[in-house]
Coordinates of C-alpha atoms in Angstrom, one line a residue:
M28 CA 78.0 89.6 120.5
T29 CA 79.3 88.5 117.1
D30 CA 77.6 90.7 114.6
Y31 CA 79.4 94.0 115.0
I32 CA 78.3 96.9 112.9
P33 CA 81.3 98.8 111.4
V34 CA 81.5 102.5 112.4
S35 CA 81.4 103.3 108.6
G36 CA 78.1 101.4 108.5
V37 CA 76.7 103.4 111.4
V38 CA 77.6 106.7 109.6
A39 CA 76.2 105.4 106.3
C40 CA 73.0 104.3 108.0
H41 CA 72.7 107.7 109.6
V42 CA 73.0 109.4 106.2
C43 CA 70.5 107.1 104.4
P44 CA 69.3 103.8 106.0
R45 CA 67.7 102.6 102.7
R46 CA 70.9 103.3 100.7
Y47 CA 73.0 101.5 103.4
Y48 CA 70.7 98.5 103.1
F49 CA 71.1 98.1 99.3
E50 CA 74.9 99.0 99.2
R51 CA 76.0 97.1 102.3
S52 CA 77.2 94.0 100.5
E53 CA 79.0 95.9 97.8
E54 CA 82.8 96.0 97.9
R55 CA 84.2 99.5 97.8
E56 CA 87.6 100.5 96.6
E57 CA 89.6 103.1 98.6
S58 CA 89.5 106.4 96.7
P59 CA 92.8 107.9 95.5
R60 CA 92.0 111.0 97.5
Y61 CA 91.7 109.0 100.7
T62 CA 94.9 107.1 99.9
V63 CA 96.8 110.4 99.5
C64 CA 95.4 111.9 102.7
K65 CA 95.9 108.8 104.7
Q66 CA 99.5 108.4 103.7
V67 CA 100.3 112.1 104.3
S68 CA 98.6 111.8 107.7
T69 CA 100.9 109.0 108.8
H70 CA 103.8 111.4 108.6
L71 CA 102.2 114.3 110.4
G72 CA 104.0 115.2 113.6
E73 CA 107.4 114.7 112.0
L74 CA 109.4 116.4 109.3
L75 CA 107.5 116.0 106.0
E76 CA 109.7 114.5 103.3
P77 CA 107.5 114.9 100.2
E78 CA 109.4 112.6 97.8
Q79 CA 109.6 109.8 100.4
I80 CA 105.8 110.1 101.0
W81 CA 105.1 110.2 97.3
Q82 CA 107.0 107.0 96.8
E83 CA 104.9 105.4 99.5
I84 CA 101.7 106.6 97.7
L85 CA 103.0 105.0 94.5
C86 CA 103.6 101.8 96.3
V87 CA 100.0 101.8 97.6
L88 CA 98.5 103.3 94.4
P89 CA 100.8 102.3 91.5
E90 CA 98.4 103.8 88.9
A91 CA 98.5 107.3 90.5
G92 CA 98.4 110.0 87.8
E93 CA 99.1 113.7 87.6
D94 CA 95.8 114.6 89.3
V95 CA 96.8 112.5 92.3
R96 CA 100.2 114.2 92.4
E97 CA 98.5 117.6 92.3
L98 CA 96.3 116.6 95.3
F99 CA 99.4 115.3 97.1
D100 CA 101.3 118.6 96.6
E101 CA 98.3 120.5 97.9
C102 CA 98.1 118.4 101.0
I103 CA 101.8 118.8 101.7
T104 CA 101.5 122.5 101.3
A105 CA 98.4 122.7 103.5
C106 CA 99.9 120.5 106.3
S107 CA 103.4 122.1 106.4
G108 CA 102.2 125.2 108.1
T109 CA 100.4 123.4 111.0
S110 CA 101.7 121.9 114.2
W111 CA 100.6 118.2 114.5
Q112 CA 100.7 115.8 117.4
R113 CA 102.7 112.6 117.0
P114 CA 100.7 109.5 117.7
V115 CA 101.8 106.7 120.1
Q116 CA 99.8 104.1 118.0
V117 CA 98.2 104.1 114.6
D118 CA 95.4 102.0 113.1
L119 CA 94.1 100.7 116.4
A120 CA 91.2 98.2 116.1
V121 CA 88.6 99.1 118.7
E122 CA 85.1 97.8 119.5
S123 CA 82.2 98.3 121.8
D124 CA 80.4 95.1 123.0
T125 CA 77.8 97.3 124.7
L126 CA 76.8 99.0 121.4
G127 CA 77.8 96.2 119.0
I128 CA 80.1 98.4 116.9
R129 CA 83.7 98.2 115.8
G130 CA 86.2 100.2 113.8
R131 CA 89.8 101.3 113.4
V132 CA 91.0 104.5 115.0
D133 CA 93.6 106.2 112.7
K134 CA 95.8 107.6 115.6
V135 CA 95.9 107.5 119.4
F136 CA 97.9 110.1 121.2
E137 CA 99.8 110.0 124.5
D138 CA 97.2 112.2 126.3
G139 CA 94.5 109.6 125.5
T140 CA 92.8 111.5 122.7
F141 CA 92.7 110.1 119.2
A142 CA 92.3 111.3 115.6
V143 CA 90.5 110.2 112.5
T144 CA 91.8 111.1 109.0
R145 CA 89.3 112.6 106.5
S146 CA 90.0 113.4 102.9
S147 CA 87.3 116.0 102.5
A148 CA 88.0 119.7 102.8
A149 CA 87.3 121.2 106.2
P150 CA 84.1 123.1 106.8
K151 CA 84.5 126.8 107.6
A152 CA 83.9 126.1 111.3
G153 CA 83.6 123.0 113.4
V154 CA 83.3 119.6 111.8
Y155 CA 80.7 117.9 109.6
A156 CA 77.7 116.2 111.4
T157 CA 78.8 112.8 110.1
D158 CA 82.3 113.4 111.6
R159 CA 80.7 114.3 115.0
L160 CA 78.8 110.9 114.7
R161 CA 82.0 109.1 113.7
I162 CA 83.9 110.6 116.7
A163 CA 81.0 109.6 119.1
C164 CA 81.2 106.0 117.8
Y165 CA 85.0 105.9 118.2
I166 CA 84.8 107.3 121.7
A167 CA 82.4 104.5 122.7
C168 CA 84.7 101.9 121.2
L169 CA 87.9 103.3 122.5
S170 CA 86.6 103.8 126.0
E171 CA 85.6 100.1 126.1
T172 CA 88.8 98.9 124.4
L173 CA 91.2 100.9 126.7
G174 CA 89.0 100.7 129.8
R175 CA 89.1 104.4 130.4
T176 CA 87.0 107.4 129.7
V177 CA 87.7 109.3 126.5
A178 CA 86.1 112.7 126.2
G179 CA 86.7 113.6 122.6
G180 CA 88.8 113.2 119.5
Y181 CA 90.3 115.1 116.6
V182 CA 89.2 115.1 113.0
E183 CA 92.2 115.7 110.6
Y184 CA 91.1 117.3 107.4
V185 CA 94.4 116.6 105.7
A186 CA 93.5 118.2 102.3
S187 CA 92.9 121.5 104.2
G188 CA 95.8 121.2 106.7
V189 CA 93.3 121.5 109.6
C190 CA 92.8 119.4 112.7
R191 CA 89.7 120.1 114.9
Y192 CA 88.8 118.7 118.3
V193 CA 85.3 117.4 118.9
E194 CA 83.5 116.5 122.2
P195 CA 80.2 114.9 121.1
Q196 CA 77.1 116.4 122.6
P197 CA 74.0 114.4 123.8
R198 CA 72.3 115.0 120.4
D199 CA 75.3 113.4 118.7
R200 CA 75.1 110.3 121.0
R201 CA 71.4 110.1 120.4
E202 CA 72.0 110.1 116.6
M203 CA 74.6 107.4 117.1
I204 CA 72.2 105.2 119.0
K205 CA 69.4 105.7 116.4
A206 CA 71.8 104.9 113.5
I207 CA 73.1 101.8 115.3
R208 CA 69.5 100.5 115.9
A209 CA 68.7 101.1 112.2
A210 CA 71.8 99.3 111.0
K211 CA 71.1 96.3 113.3
R212 CA 67.5 96.1 111.8
E213 CA 69.0 96.1 108.3
V214 CA 71.6 93.5 109.1
A215 CA 68.7 91.4 110.4
G216 CA 67.1 91.7 107.0
E217 CA 64.5 94.4 107.5
I218 CA 64.2 96.8 104.5
P219 CA 64.0 100.3 105.8
P220 CA 61.0 102.4 104.6
R221 CA 61.5 105.2 102.1
P222 CA 62.3 108.4 104.1
L223 CA 59.7 111.1 104.1
R224 CA 62.2 113.7 102.8
A225 CA 64.4 111.5 100.6

């Protein structure tokens, strides 16, 4: 299979197939918020050295202003009081030939679990539905890539200093399959109908 759907596309199609269809070809810049959270995340599990991490952020995002620095300081404060696992590999490209999807897992841990980094604030309990779907997609990809069963993964809400484990349920996997089918139809050129409750 050559036309893989990115995991981000599956999630976008789950949220709104019609919007995914029209925005699929647009280039999207990484948000400063994600840049900060991603860079802080790469240091979790070790001693956080704020000025070193800030210099890395400035290297990635030279135009970072005071608002970005404030977010960075909030992330460092939130993450300093939490115990984090140290990954054995970062930014691992994974894919599922069976489902026709691919993506990049932010972290893989020694015990075979993995984590994705999110820049949004953590919900009061659990994880967002889109993050459950994202984890389900990455489990399918990681299981095929590594050739072993992966039961669940973590969602790191860096801005909140929270890491939550997710084991997708059958309903999450059904939503994943439904979103993949919709994305494949759209890649083939089919315009999705307007949703009943848009």
